[in-house]
Short mmCIF file of C-alpha atoms and ligand atoms in Angstrom, two decimals:
data_model
loop_
_atom_site.label_atom_id
_atom_site.label_comp_id
_atom_site.label_asym_id
_atom_site.label_seq_id
_atom_site.Cartn_x
_atom_site.Cartn_y
_atom_site.Cartn_z
CA MET A 6 -18.14 4.66 16.70
CA GLU A 7 -14.94 3.60 18.46
CA LEU A 8 -12.85 6.47 19.84
CA LEU A 9 -9.38 5.01 20.16
CA SER A 10 -7.14 5.27 23.22
CA ASN A 11 -3.43 5.01 23.76
CA TYR A 12 -1.85 2.21 25.78
CA ILE A 13 0.67 3.60 28.22
CA GLY A 14 2.27 1.95 31.25
CA GLY A 15 -0.10 -1.03 31.06
CA ARG A 16 -3.28 1.08 30.89
CA TRP A 17 -5.63 2.23 28.15
CA THR A 18 -5.35 5.99 28.42
CA PRO A 19 -7.32 8.68 26.57
CA ALA A 20 -5.11 10.91 24.41
CA SER A 21 -4.92 14.64 25.06
CA ALA A 22 -6.03 15.25 21.48
CA THR A 23 -7.81 18.26 20.06
CA GLU A 24 -8.00 16.67 16.62
CA TRP A 25 -9.33 13.26 15.57
CA LEU A 26 -8.97 11.49 12.24
CA ASP A 27 -11.76 9.35 10.78
CA VAL A 28 -10.77 5.75 10.09
CA HIS A 29 -12.66 4.31 7.12
CA ASN A 30 -13.58 0.92 5.87
CA PRO A 31 -12.21 1.73 2.39
CA ALA A 32 -14.45 -0.85 0.71
CA ARG A 33 -17.58 0.87 1.98
CA GLY A 34 -16.42 4.44 2.52
CA GLU A 35 -17.89 4.29 6.04
CA VAL A 36 -16.24 5.75 9.12
CA ILE A 37 -15.54 2.92 11.57
CA ALA A 38 -13.41 4.59 14.26
CA ARG A 39 -11.61 7.80 15.10
CA THR A 40 -7.89 8.14 15.76
CA PRO A 41 -6.74 10.70 18.29
CA MET A 42 -3.98 12.97 17.07
CA SER A 43 -1.99 12.59 20.28
CA SER A 44 0.44 15.23 21.48
CA ALA A 45 4.12 15.35 22.43
CA MET A 46 2.90 15.16 26.04
CA ASN A 47 1.37 11.75 25.33
CA VAL A 48 4.64 10.59 23.77
CA ASP A 49 6.47 11.80 26.86
CA ALA A 50 4.13 9.81 29.12
CA ALA A 51 4.77 6.67 27.03
CA VAL A 52 8.53 7.20 27.11
CA GLN A 53 8.47 7.71 30.87
CA ALA A 54 6.50 4.49 31.34
CA ALA A 55 8.90 2.64 29.02
CA ALA A 56 11.95 4.10 30.80
CA ALA A 57 10.55 3.07 34.19
CA ALA A 58 10.00 -0.49 32.92
CA PHE A 59 13.46 -0.77 31.34
CA PRO A 60 15.63 -1.63 34.39
CA GLY A 61 13.41 -4.58 35.37
CA TRP A 62 12.78 -5.80 31.84
CA SER A 63 16.40 -5.61 30.72
CA GLU A 64 17.41 -7.71 33.75
CA THR A 65 14.69 -10.30 33.06
CA PRO A 66 16.33 -13.49 31.73
CA PRO A 67 16.09 -13.65 27.92
CA VAL A 68 14.37 -17.02 28.13
CA VAL A 69 11.60 -15.47 30.25
CA ARG A 70 11.32 -12.54 27.83
CA ALA A 71 11.07 -15.04 24.97
CA ARG A 72 8.19 -16.83 26.72
CA THR A 73 6.09 -13.69 26.44
CA MET A 74 6.58 -13.89 22.68
CA PHE A 75 5.58 -17.59 22.64
CA ALA A 76 2.39 -16.49 24.44
CA PHE A 77 1.86 -13.67 21.95
CA LYS A 78 2.33 -16.03 18.99
CA GLN A 79 -0.29 -18.39 20.44
CA ARG A 80 -2.79 -15.56 20.83
CA LEU A 81 -2.15 -14.39 17.27
CA GLU A 82 -2.83 -17.93 16.04
CA ASP A 83 -5.98 -18.20 18.18
CA HIS A 84 -7.31 -14.93 16.75
CA PHE A 85 -5.92 -15.35 13.23
CA GLU A 86 -9.17 -15.08 11.27
CA GLU A 87 -10.52 -12.26 13.40
CA LEU A 88 -7.29 -10.28 12.90
CA ALA A 89 -7.21 -10.97 9.15
CA ARG A 90 -10.77 -9.64 8.84
CA LEU A 91 -9.79 -6.59 10.82
CA VAL A 92 -6.85 -5.88 8.48
CA THR A 93 -9.18 -6.14 5.48
CA THR A 94 -11.80 -3.97 7.17
CA GLU A 95 -9.46 -1.10 7.92
CA HIS A 96 -7.10 -1.41 4.95
CA GLY A 97 -9.14 -2.88 2.10
CA LYS A 98 -6.81 -5.64 0.87
CA THR A 99 -8.47 -8.99 0.20
CA LEU A 100 -8.89 -11.49 3.00
CA ASP A 101 -6.27 -13.78 1.47
CA GLU A 102 -3.82 -10.90 1.25
CA SER A 103 -4.55 -10.03 4.90
CA ARG A 104 -3.99 -13.65 5.92
CA GLY A 105 -0.65 -13.63 4.09
CA SER A 106 0.48 -10.44 5.82
CA LEU A 107 -0.60 -11.77 9.19
CA ARG A 108 1.35 -14.98 8.62
CA ARG A 109 4.42 -12.82 7.89
CA ALA A 110 3.74 -10.87 11.10
CA ILE A 111 3.55 -14.07 13.15
CA GLU A 112 6.80 -15.29 11.61
CA CYS A 113 8.52 -12.24 13.09
CA VAL A 114 7.23 -13.24 16.51
CA GLU A 115 8.51 -16.77 15.89
CA VAL A 116 12.01 -15.51 15.11
CA ALA A 117 11.91 -13.36 18.24
CA CYS A 118 11.04 -16.50 20.22
CA GLY A 119 14.58 -17.64 19.36
CA GLY A 120 15.97 -14.55 21.08
CA PRO A 121 18.07 -16.39 23.69
CA SER A 122 20.12 -18.04 20.93
CA MET A 123 20.32 -14.91 18.81
CA LEU A 124 21.43 -12.78 21.76
CA MET A 125 24.50 -14.85 22.57
CA GLY A 126 27.79 -13.05 22.47
CA TYR A 127 31.23 -14.46 21.80
CA GLY A 128 34.69 -14.45 23.34
CA LEU A 129 38.30 -15.55 23.21
CA GLU A 130 40.65 -16.80 25.90
CA ASN A 131 44.23 -15.60 26.06
CA ILE A 132 44.03 -12.57 23.83
CA ALA A 133 47.31 -11.98 25.68
CA ALA A 134 48.79 -14.27 28.34
CA ASN A 135 46.03 -14.96 30.91
CA ILE A 136 43.79 -12.23 29.54
CA ASP A 137 40.33 -13.13 28.21
CA CYS A 138 37.88 -11.14 26.17
CA THR A 139 34.07 -11.53 25.93
CA VAL A 140 31.38 -9.76 23.98
CA MET A 141 27.86 -9.51 25.44
CA LYS A 142 24.84 -8.08 23.64
CA GLN A 143 22.93 -5.74 25.93
CA PRO A 144 19.62 -3.98 25.35
CA ILE A 145 19.85 -0.27 24.57
CA GLY A 146 16.80 1.28 26.28
CA VAL A 147 13.54 2.71 25.03
CA CYS A 148 13.02 2.04 21.30
CA ALA A 149 10.24 3.37 19.07
CA ALA A 150 8.70 2.56 15.68
CA ILE A 151 6.56 4.60 13.28
CA ALA A 152 4.51 2.57 10.79
CA PRO A 153 2.86 3.17 7.38
CA PHE A 154 -0.73 2.42 6.36
CA ASN A 155 -0.18 -0.41 3.91
CA PHE A 156 0.49 -3.32 6.31
CA PRO A 157 -1.39 -2.51 9.53
CA ALA A 158 -0.53 -5.80 11.29
CA MET A 159 2.77 -6.82 9.72
CA VAL A 160 5.02 -3.74 9.71
CA PRO A 161 4.70 -3.00 13.46
CA LEU A 162 5.70 -6.61 14.15
CA TRP A 163 8.89 -6.14 12.12
CA PHE A 164 10.02 -4.29 15.26
CA LEU A 165 8.05 -4.89 18.46
CA PRO A 166 8.88 -8.60 19.06
CA PHE A 167 12.59 -8.11 18.36
CA ALA A 168 12.93 -4.96 20.49
CA VAL A 169 11.13 -6.60 23.41
CA VAL A 170 12.91 -9.96 23.34
CA CYS A 171 16.24 -8.12 23.28
CA GLY A 172 15.29 -6.55 26.64
CA ASN A 173 14.28 -3.10 25.42
CA THR A 174 11.03 -1.32 26.14
CA PHE A 175 8.98 -0.01 23.26
CA VAL A 176 6.73 2.76 21.98
CA LEU A 177 4.72 2.22 18.78
CA LYS A 178 3.01 4.78 16.61
CA PRO A 179 0.80 2.98 14.09
CA SER A 180 -0.45 4.73 10.97
CA GLU A 181 -3.33 7.01 11.89
CA GLN A 182 -5.19 5.63 8.86
CA VAL A 183 -5.15 2.00 10.07
CA PRO A 184 -4.88 1.95 13.87
CA LEU A 185 -7.34 -0.89 14.61
CA SER A 186 -5.12 -3.95 14.11
CA MET A 187 -2.68 -2.61 16.70
CA GLN A 188 -5.49 -1.76 19.15
CA ARG A 189 -6.49 -5.41 18.96
CA MET A 190 -2.95 -6.78 19.11
CA PHE A 191 -2.15 -4.69 22.19
CA ARG A 192 -5.22 -6.22 23.86
CA LEU A 193 -3.67 -9.61 23.09
CA LEU A 194 -0.26 -8.45 24.36
CA GLU A 195 -1.97 -7.55 27.64
CA GLU A 196 -2.51 -11.29 28.18
CA CYS A 197 1.17 -12.17 27.67
CA ASP A 198 2.73 -11.38 31.08
CA LEU A 199 4.59 -8.28 29.94
CA PRO A 200 5.19 -5.91 32.87
CA PRO A 201 3.48 -2.50 32.52
CA GLY A 202 5.46 -0.08 30.38
CA VAL A 203 7.30 -2.69 28.30
CA VAL A 204 5.06 -2.02 25.29
CA ASN A 205 3.25 1.27 24.71
CA LEU A 206 0.99 2.52 21.93
CA VAL A 207 0.59 6.17 20.99
CA ASN A 208 -1.84 6.99 18.18
CA GLY A 209 -1.38 10.05 16.03
CA GLY A 210 0.35 11.57 13.03
CA LYS A 211 3.25 13.87 12.25
CA ASP A 212 3.38 15.48 15.73
CA VAL A 213 3.76 12.11 17.43
CA ALA A 214 6.40 11.00 14.89
CA GLU A 215 8.41 14.18 15.42
CA ALA A 216 8.09 13.98 19.20
CA ILE A 217 9.52 10.45 18.96
CA CYS A 218 12.48 11.76 16.92
CA ASP A 219 13.17 14.54 19.43
CA HIS A 220 12.58 12.80 22.76
CA PRO A 221 15.86 12.44 24.66
CA GLY A 222 14.60 9.30 26.41
CA ILE A 223 14.34 7.29 23.16
CA LYS A 224 17.51 5.54 22.00
CA ALA A 225 16.45 4.03 18.66
CA VAL A 226 13.83 4.80 16.03
CA SER A 227 12.55 2.56 13.24
CA PHE A 228 10.48 4.13 10.50
CA VAL A 229 8.64 2.77 7.47
CA GLY A 230 6.87 5.04 4.97
CA SER A 231 7.43 7.30 1.99
CA THR A 232 10.92 8.48 1.00
CA THR A 233 10.30 12.15 1.85
CA VAL A 234 9.21 11.34 5.38
CA ALA A 235 11.86 8.59 5.81
CA ARG A 236 14.61 11.08 4.99
CA HIS A 237 13.10 13.66 7.35
CA ILE A 238 12.78 11.14 10.22
CA TYR A 239 16.32 9.85 9.63
CA GLN A 240 17.80 13.34 9.70
CA ARG A 241 15.78 14.54 12.66
CA ALA A 242 16.26 11.47 14.85
CA THR A 243 19.97 11.03 14.08
CA HIS A 244 20.43 14.74 14.80
CA ALA A 245 18.95 13.99 18.23
CA GLY A 246 21.62 11.29 18.69
CA LYS A 247 19.54 8.20 18.05
CA ARG A 248 20.22 5.02 16.13
CA VAL A 249 17.79 5.04 13.18
CA GLN A 250 16.61 2.75 10.41
CA ALA A 251 14.21 4.46 8.00
CA LEU A 252 12.65 2.53 5.13
CA GLY A 253 11.31 4.66 2.30
CA GLY A 254 9.31 4.44 -0.91
CA ALA A 255 9.95 2.43 -4.04
CA LYS A 256 9.75 2.18 -7.82
CA ASN A 257 10.41 -1.47 -8.52
CA PHE A 258 11.58 -2.73 -11.92
CA ILE A 259 10.47 -6.14 -13.17
CA VAL A 260 12.60 -7.24 -16.11
CA VAL A 261 11.31 -9.94 -18.47
CA MET A 262 13.87 -11.58 -20.76
CA PRO A 263 12.85 -13.04 -24.13
CA ASP A 264 13.59 -16.54 -22.79
CA ALA A 265 11.18 -16.22 -19.82
CA ASP A 266 8.48 -18.85 -19.42
CA LEU A 267 5.54 -16.45 -19.76
CA ASP A 268 2.85 -19.01 -18.94
CA ARG A 269 4.37 -19.33 -15.49
CA ALA A 270 5.75 -15.81 -15.15
CA MET A 271 2.82 -13.61 -16.12
CA PRO A 272 0.37 -14.63 -13.34
CA ILE A 273 3.16 -13.97 -10.83
CA ILE A 274 4.08 -10.65 -12.45
CA SER A 275 0.46 -9.47 -12.65
CA GLU A 276 0.01 -10.26 -8.96
CA SER A 277 3.09 -8.19 -8.19
CA PHE A 278 1.58 -5.14 -9.92
CA PHE A 279 -2.04 -5.43 -8.81
CA GLY A 280 -1.88 -7.40 -5.54
CA CYS A 281 -2.92 -5.28 -2.51
CA ALA A 282 -4.18 -2.78 -5.14
CA GLY A 283 -0.54 -1.85 -5.84
CA GLU A 284 -0.09 -0.60 -2.27
CA ARG A 285 3.00 -2.66 -1.51
CA CYS A 286 6.52 -1.29 -1.20
CA LEU A 287 7.65 -4.39 -3.11
CA ALA A 288 4.98 -4.12 -5.81
CA GLY A 289 6.11 -4.18 -9.42
CA SER A 290 5.89 -0.61 -10.75
CA ILE A 291 7.72 -0.67 -14.09
CA LEU A 292 7.56 -3.73 -16.27
CA VAL A 293 10.61 -3.90 -18.52
CA PRO A 294 10.22 -6.41 -21.36
CA VAL A 295 13.51 -7.03 -23.13
CA GLY A 296 13.60 -7.26 -26.96
CA PRO A 297 10.91 -9.33 -28.67
CA SER A 298 9.09 -10.26 -25.44
CA HIS A 299 7.38 -6.85 -25.37
CA PRO A 300 4.05 -7.31 -27.19
CA ASP A 301 3.24 -10.65 -25.61
CA VAL A 302 4.17 -9.49 -22.09
CA ARG A 303 2.14 -6.30 -22.44
CA ASP A 304 -0.91 -8.03 -23.86
CA ARG A 305 -0.96 -10.66 -21.14
CA LEU A 306 -0.69 -7.98 -18.43
CA VAL A 307 -3.56 -6.07 -20.04
CA ALA A 308 -5.69 -9.23 -20.19
CA THR A 309 -5.14 -9.84 -16.47
CA ALA A 310 -5.82 -6.20 -15.56
CA GLU A 311 -9.13 -6.36 -17.41
CA SER A 312 -10.18 -9.64 -15.86
CA LEU A 313 -9.51 -8.79 -12.20
CA LYS A 314 -12.61 -8.81 -10.04
CA VAL A 315 -12.56 -5.60 -8.00
CA GLY A 316 -14.65 -5.28 -4.84
CA ASP A 317 -14.88 -5.64 -1.07
CA GLY A 318 -12.00 -7.87 -0.01
CA LEU A 319 -14.16 -9.57 2.60
CA GLU A 320 -16.28 -11.11 -0.16
CA PRO A 321 -15.22 -14.40 -1.73
CA GLY A 322 -13.85 -14.35 -5.26
CA ILE A 323 -12.55 -10.77 -5.13
CA ASP A 324 -9.08 -10.31 -6.66
CA MET A 325 -8.46 -6.69 -5.76
CA GLY A 326 -9.81 -4.37 -3.05
CA PRO A 327 -9.99 -0.57 -2.86
CA VAL A 328 -7.15 1.85 -2.14
CA ILE A 329 -6.84 3.33 1.32
CA SER A 330 -8.74 6.62 1.06
CA ALA A 331 -10.69 8.96 -1.20
CA ARG A 332 -7.65 11.25 -1.21
CA HIS A 333 -5.35 8.45 -2.34
CA ARG A 334 -7.86 7.33 -5.00
CA ASN A 335 -7.82 10.86 -6.43
CA ARG A 336 -4.04 10.91 -6.34
CA VAL A 337 -3.83 7.60 -8.25
CA LEU A 338 -6.42 8.78 -10.79
CA GLY A 339 -4.35 11.96 -11.15
CA TYR A 340 -1.44 9.76 -12.28
CA VAL A 341 -3.64 8.11 -14.91
CA GLU A 342 -4.50 11.56 -16.29
CA ALA A 343 -0.85 12.63 -16.12
CA GLY A 344 0.23 9.52 -18.04
CA VAL A 345 -2.21 10.29 -20.86
CA ARG A 346 -1.14 13.95 -20.90
CA GLU A 347 2.56 13.07 -20.95
CA GLY A 348 2.15 10.81 -24.00
CA ALA A 349 2.22 7.25 -22.64
CA THR A 350 -0.15 4.80 -24.34
CA LEU A 351 -3.05 3.78 -22.07
CA VAL A 352 -3.63 0.15 -23.07
CA ALA A 353 -5.95 -0.76 -20.17
CA ASP A 354 -8.08 2.08 -18.85
CA GLY A 355 -9.27 1.30 -15.33
CA ARG A 356 -11.44 4.43 -15.35
CA LYS A 357 -13.82 2.65 -17.72
CA ARG A 358 -14.41 -0.25 -15.33
CA SER A 359 -17.70 -0.46 -13.55
CA LEU A 360 -16.79 -0.41 -9.87
CA PRO A 361 -18.74 -0.58 -6.60
CA LYS A 362 -20.35 2.81 -5.96
CA SER A 363 -19.34 3.22 -2.34
CA GLY A 364 -15.72 2.84 -1.26
CA PHE A 365 -12.40 4.00 -2.67
CA PHE A 366 -12.05 1.78 -5.72
CA VAL A 367 -9.70 2.30 -8.65
CA GLY A 368 -9.87 0.08 -11.73
CA PRO A 369 -6.54 -1.46 -12.77
CA SER A 370 -4.77 0.38 -15.60
CA VAL A 371 -1.76 -0.35 -17.81
CA PHE A 372 0.36 2.18 -19.68
CA ASP A 373 2.74 1.20 -22.48
CA GLN A 374 5.75 3.12 -23.88
CA VAL A 375 6.47 4.80 -20.58
CA SER A 376 9.70 6.74 -20.22
CA ALA A 377 11.61 7.93 -17.15
CA SER A 378 10.85 11.58 -17.99
CA MET A 379 7.12 11.01 -17.39
CA SER A 380 5.78 11.36 -13.85
CA ILE A 381 4.32 7.84 -14.06
CA GLY A 382 7.78 6.63 -15.13
CA HIS A 383 9.63 7.89 -12.08
CA GLU A 384 7.22 8.66 -9.21
CA GLU A 385 5.77 6.07 -6.85
CA ILE A 386 2.06 5.73 -7.74
CA PHE A 387 1.21 3.20 -5.00
CA GLY A 388 -1.94 2.07 -6.74
CA PRO A 389 -3.12 -0.34 -9.46
CA VAL A 390 -1.46 1.47 -12.37
CA ALA A 391 1.16 -0.60 -14.18
CA THR A 392 3.69 0.97 -16.51
CA VAL A 393 5.51 -0.84 -19.31
CA ALA A 394 8.89 0.43 -20.57
CA PRO A 395 10.29 -1.83 -23.30
CA VAL A 396 14.09 -1.98 -23.80
CA LYS A 397 16.46 -3.46 -26.42
CA ASP A 398 18.65 -5.44 -24.05
CA LEU A 399 19.57 -6.07 -20.42
CA ASP A 400 22.13 -3.24 -20.44
CA GLU A 401 19.42 -0.75 -21.29
CA ALA A 402 17.32 -2.14 -18.40
CA PHE A 403 20.29 -1.59 -16.06
CA ARG A 404 20.75 2.00 -17.30
CA MET A 405 17.09 2.70 -16.54
CA MET A 406 17.45 1.20 -13.07
CA TYR A 407 20.69 3.04 -12.30
CA ALA A 408 19.08 6.37 -13.21
CA HIS A 409 16.32 5.93 -10.62
CA PRO A 410 16.95 7.16 -7.06
CA ASN A 411 14.89 4.40 -5.42
CA ALA A 412 16.23 0.88 -5.12
CA ASN A 413 13.95 -1.20 -2.96
CA ALA A 414 13.19 -4.46 -4.81
CA THR A 415 13.61 -5.71 -8.35
CA SER A 416 13.06 -8.97 -10.21
CA ILE A 417 14.10 -10.69 -13.39
CA PHE A 418 12.12 -13.37 -15.21
CA THR A 419 14.33 -15.60 -17.33
CA SER A 420 15.37 -19.19 -17.96
CA SER A 421 19.02 -18.14 -18.31
CA GLY A 422 21.23 -18.70 -15.26
CA LYS A 423 23.76 -16.30 -16.72
CA ALA A 424 21.27 -13.45 -17.08
CA ALA A 425 19.88 -14.14 -13.60
CA ARG A 426 23.32 -14.08 -12.02
CA GLU A 427 24.32 -10.90 -13.78
CA PHE A 428 21.05 -9.28 -12.75
CA ALA A 429 21.39 -10.20 -9.07
CA HIS A 430 24.99 -9.00 -9.07
CA ARG A 431 24.45 -5.66 -10.82
CA ALA A 432 21.00 -4.60 -9.57
CA THR A 433 20.90 -1.46 -7.42
CA ALA A 434 18.00 -2.71 -5.27
CA SER A 435 18.91 -4.83 -2.28
CA MET A 436 15.97 -7.21 -2.49
CA VAL A 437 16.27 -9.15 -5.74
CA GLY A 438 13.92 -11.78 -7.16
CA VAL A 439 14.75 -14.36 -9.81
CA ASN A 440 11.43 -15.58 -11.24
CA ILE A 441 9.82 -14.14 -8.07
CA GLY A 442 7.21 -11.39 -8.30
CA VAL A 443 7.49 -9.90 -4.80
CA ALA A 444 11.02 -10.36 -3.48
CA ALA A 445 10.11 -10.08 0.21
CA PRO A 446 12.75 -11.52 2.56
CA MET A 447 11.30 -13.79 5.27
CA SER A 448 11.47 -12.76 8.92
CA TYR A 449 14.84 -14.50 9.46
CA PHE A 450 16.52 -12.53 6.64
CA PRO A 451 17.21 -8.78 6.48
CA PHE A 452 14.52 -6.62 4.86
CA GLY A 453 15.21 -3.19 3.39
CA GLY A 454 16.26 -1.40 0.23
CA ALA A 455 19.09 0.86 -0.85
CA ARG A 456 19.60 4.43 -2.10
CA ASP A 457 16.50 6.59 -1.41
CA SER A 458 14.54 3.52 -0.33
CA PHE A 459 16.54 3.09 2.87
CA PHE A 460 18.31 5.41 5.30
CA GLY A 461 20.46 3.71 7.91
CA ASP A 462 22.76 0.72 8.21
CA LEU A 463 21.08 -2.21 9.88
CA LYS A 464 18.01 -3.54 8.14
CA VAL A 465 14.75 -4.86 9.48
CA HIS A 466 14.24 -8.29 11.09
CA GLY A 467 16.55 -11.29 10.71
CA ARG A 468 19.97 -11.08 12.37
CA ASP A 469 20.11 -7.34 11.75
CA ALA A 470 17.25 -6.80 14.23
CA PHE A 471 19.31 -8.34 17.04
CA GLU A 472 22.17 -6.00 16.15
CA PHE A 473 19.93 -2.93 15.88
CA TYR A 474 18.33 -3.55 19.27
CA THR A 475 21.52 -4.28 21.24
CA ASP A 476 24.86 -2.77 22.08
CA LYS A 477 27.98 -4.90 22.19
CA LYS A 478 29.82 -4.76 25.46
CA VAL A 479 33.39 -6.00 25.34
CA THR A 480 34.97 -7.08 28.63
CA ILE A 481 38.72 -7.72 28.81
CA SER A 482 39.74 -9.46 32.03
CA ARG A 483 42.81 -10.58 33.88
CA TRP A 484 42.72 -12.24 37.30
CA PHE A 485 45.78 -11.87 39.56
P1 NAD B 4 3.86 8.14 4.97
O1 NAD B 4 5.30 8.48 4.81
O2 NAD B 4 2.84 9.13 4.55
O3 NAD B 4 3.55 7.86 6.54
C1 NAD B 4 4.30 6.93 7.27
C2 NAD B 4 4.26 7.32 8.75
O4 NAD B 4 4.85 8.60 8.91
C3 NAD B 4 2.85 7.42 9.32
O5 NAD B 4 2.85 6.85 10.60
C4 NAD B 4 2.58 8.91 9.37
O6 NAD B 4 1.76 9.28 10.46
C5 NAD B 4 3.96 9.52 9.55
N1 NAD B 4 4.12 10.81 8.87
C6 NAD B 4 3.51 11.23 7.73
N2 NAD B 4 3.97 12.45 7.38
C7 NAD B 4 4.87 12.80 8.31
C8 NAD B 4 5.71 13.95 8.48
N3 NAD B 4 5.68 14.96 7.63
N4 NAD B 4 6.54 13.98 9.54
C9 NAD B 4 6.59 12.94 10.41
N5 NAD B 4 5.84 11.81 10.28
C10 NAD B 4 4.98 11.75 9.26
O7 NAD B 4 3.63 6.72 4.29
P2 NAD B 4 2.25 5.94 4.07
O8 NAD B 4 1.47 6.65 3.03
O9 NAD B 4 1.63 5.62 5.37
O10 NAD B 4 2.81 4.56 3.47
C11 NAD B 4 3.11 4.36 2.12
C12 NAD B 4 4.58 4.53 1.84
O11 NAD B 4 5.33 3.65 2.67
C13 NAD B 4 4.96 4.18 0.42
O12 NAD B 4 5.88 5.14 -0.05
C14 NAD B 4 5.62 2.82 0.54
O13 NAD B 4 6.55 2.51 -0.47
C15 NAD B 4 6.29 2.96 1.86
N6 NAD B 4 6.60 1.66 2.44
C16 NAD B 4 7.89 1.25 2.39
C17 NAD B 4 8.22 0.00 2.88
C18 NAD B 4 9.64 -0.48 2.81
O14 NAD B 4 9.90 -1.58 3.27
N7 NAD B 4 10.56 0.27 2.23
C19 NAD B 4 7.24 -0.81 3.45
C20 NAD B 4 5.92 -0.35 3.49
C21 NAD B 4 5.61 0.90 2.98
#
């Protein structure tokens, strides 16, 4: 049984924890490690180490900082399969899904490798006679990130490579449910010539997250998780004077027009709902067939749900793994019961599936005739439970979308350019797919939602990351 440590100031350091959380392999239900619930004191030690490293690191030439990320990328490639297996072991998603998430993680490191170009400022001669003006992007100090359970390798790398290449020092709190990928990645980072204190890892839960929000030595906080916690972190950390980006939960609408090419669309749509067992912030949650497309769309989704092979994601041929924990499985099953109670029509009942005995498996379900007043029609289920809400026309689909407080991602399936354009223009969500099931921006584009799915201004990765992690210094000069 691995008892996990923190990584502070270039050393693996035991946490001063009185509580430990069991980490499970969700496909087997076995305990595979224990996460220390570190204290505010541990956060303070990490911030002090990061603050001590900041003067030297921020003065290190960007090109040298970027080389550490080239080295990190190479190590991630060298250990790709091992890391993908680790993601599956601690999270449960299938090996292919883990590989995909790891590829996305590496792409963030690749974009950070271009830091020297992205960090360039700008200027203008003669803003008045013989007076020049320049803008330089400078690092801001100690930055921190708090991650969710659903992408153990990818989400932390939405932040770490960008913060570091910009010349900041960094403290990461991974999800206490899936801490192993980051333990491994920090071992790889140790081989990348980063001075002690540039990257630090503090394991734990709420106490660590709140200590990060409150610590006066931290200048910027990035958060990814549920809406309730995102709002709390945003309020608490901004109150403490920090720059904050907090990405929250989702309820993503997938609209299918009558002119959609269903043979091509439905496999993509089904993957959006059931991929990663529905534990994706960009997963389809409400399928909205428009007009006559309804019965065909619903029936095809049901057929896929019933044919998915559910099991241990490490085994070949498995389409869907378990959910993260026994607690989460019970929560998802609670939604299935609520849907029946609230009057939706259960057209695929995952509870009837024969599933592996050990592990936290949930069979895929589909509800039809779901309305916004039902809990399954407005709350984030975050599991393999699809809901179908048929509408008359596109306007009715927009009304449904506008009434929902979340606005993370949304997609339309259509062969009409006009409908697609209108959809992209009027959608509330800020990640929009046209004939795309999971509208996930690549690492060189900004990632993040709107409304209650995002609190802050600058989004994650892409150019926004270089803005979030730097301050702009304007120098106006005249030489006599
Ligand atoms: P969560 O909000 O429970 O936890 C996220 C992080 O916050 C964890 O590190 C956890 O330790 C910490 N935390 C939990 N409760 C806290 C509290 N009361 N105070 C301070 N910190 C606290 O989320 P989760 O269950 O780990 O992840 C799933 C959620 O994340 C879903 O809602 C999903 O939509 C969302 N998510 C959003 C995005 C996005 O891009 N918008 C991406 C991935 C996941």
